[in-house]
Amino acid sequence: MHRFRFTYYRWLLSNQRKRLSGFTLLELLISIVVASLVVSGLLTLTNEILQIDRRESILDQVQRDMQRAVDYIGDDLKEAVYVYPNPERFTTLLASDLKFPDSSNDTPVLAFWRIDPIEKNLPTVCVKSSGDYDEDDADFGNCKVLRLRQSAYTLVIYVQRVNDGTNANWSGQSRLIRYELPNYSDVAKLIETPGYRDPASLTDGDARFEAWIPKAGETPVGNSAVLVDFVESPTVTLNRSPLSDATQACSSFGTNADGTFEYQAVPSTATTSTNTSFFACVRKPDGTDSQRTNQDVYVFLKGNAIDGAPGVVNAFSDESALPVLETRVVVRGIIDKSLD
């Protein structure tokens, strides 16, 4: 009996020790390793999801910026009266403008004259108390033009500038800049913008605009502002251009009755593989007085978020290049319109 009781107590004590004992060191290490693998996998998956979300957010933001830029350019072109088929002619003007420095990485893409209404009342120098012109005033000619037009011509140039990394504000591959040279820097005082020359004061027809040059002896002082960043570099060759013929860039947009192409690619370097991120197909001006019709312009713009944006996860490859946006604009204004 005593032996049985002793055995029973040993069994109870053994069970109690088992209930009170914890994990062994080996069991604890195995548990930590398994938990680490599970947590690491979950963190990796979460990080991948966050990167994809941020990347898609960047791409969406850049594409919306491109669309707004295209819409702005389209609205601007609608007010034009003459669109140049050779915007490169303004390279020298931009380089000489004191307010438009560092033009070595610039490519003029679109250049046109638009009509801007004179929103304020005519300057007091133009109006007598009786409402007639003061013909004795030196500005009588300008006053007469303002009275007749109620508007003034403004030269607008859209420039693509390659970002060279020297300006931390712009981290995309390239950006678009809108430059303008208005008639007056101060309409109320009839102060003309330095370098401005009224194209209407030249010869008749399209020639008055095609032959335009800044006023002699004056350095142009226009205004400029960045329209949009993260435009794809003009040197990227992804063969995603809507142009179909490298030798005749805008050949797919139609020909005249004699077989000549109606549209000119701007800049002239735009082909199927170069300058495809921002370019246009411009209907060539008629160049005659007998039959002058409205121009129309096809504008193409492509963004690229490959360089990402400050504070976010960068994209990884050229596959971040976005689809090409396209719009067609019929120019409303025209010089000496004729249906003969």
Steps between C-alpha positions, in 0.01 A plus 500: 500500500779735587674421175187568300449835673858599426461413133175695479658811651789483254253482214308803627821695548616415150171618348515824698853571378390442142214743543729767646788459254528741186645464151847373462762731347491302175123528478522874563762550228294303249193709584695825451635385161155395375341825621778704337448328167126564513538868602776555242280361227209718605722812515647424155152457354380822667803691369442371146136604516596847625760539224251399232241736645745791508628425152149489359419821687803670342411378153140615543609843625748548216245395239243742643762775489568415135127515421465839666800624303351376172168667582677827582701494178183422304313794652800722428514392135131567448570871540787497250496678165821358358693184595859473381608188311861581599515589873878453500526851356443632853802327654704820473222711650473272804877494547514881499215553749643599835203342680542168321852382591668166442344418165769252398273205587190652339303395195227736376208275402197724451504868406199710409339841521181529699263789561465616859210734576573825677304429814538844655378832365712681247786702645406857586756624249282351225176672597404864524211615708296503180594137429713583194864417440759751604672526162770723642621224730806298401312176570213587267582205270495246781180649637333468162599132474367430850173673421462299181600157631415516871778242521870447437716228348710281731777268388483164682770232487488159667847370579615156611798523735706194594556489876873486566482451876626848587156613620362292786147629435469290184575129527333363187681422176381826343246777552285732289537877527253754364666820380309806387592840359195727544444833329497700822667450835266769637187566293377783722813703422548367145843365592603249234692183583868536402568325172133481403404587144142501377474240220209692348740786423685283248394385152159352424386144550695221662828671412449756774525220754751276325739792453465619860816578694546684830529877492849605399726624776289357783554191711176300532363476853210254501340291770539128560366235736527122526184330382575141601786277614560125447480514122689215338844590371507593128795265455322185623436258212220264597336485155163591646444807287174544308710600200514231236771623264840617622566694179159671480406540864144624451423310180206313652299820552420572137625658177390782273342445160845508339627229735711716728472441872275748678667477840845583625653330804620738770770492609646400167706230674186306601506151345382156603791465744612852603320797654192285551413613854371846402439596139225616267380470143414848374300568187727714288384861442354554154738780418265657244250782517242331278413204720575514872332257740529403865803301611462195718759339725546149639683510834668196660635476854645208694600495865742276684520446877822298489678749726216499747426796721652631825414288801345206315612167363655539157387308197737235375530511122397664175180300526387790715460698179136595466273477194519780246230762542365656181271790424398681184441873512337709229641851516211745528677814386619566149662781307303646207275196469377429148276234346582582137 
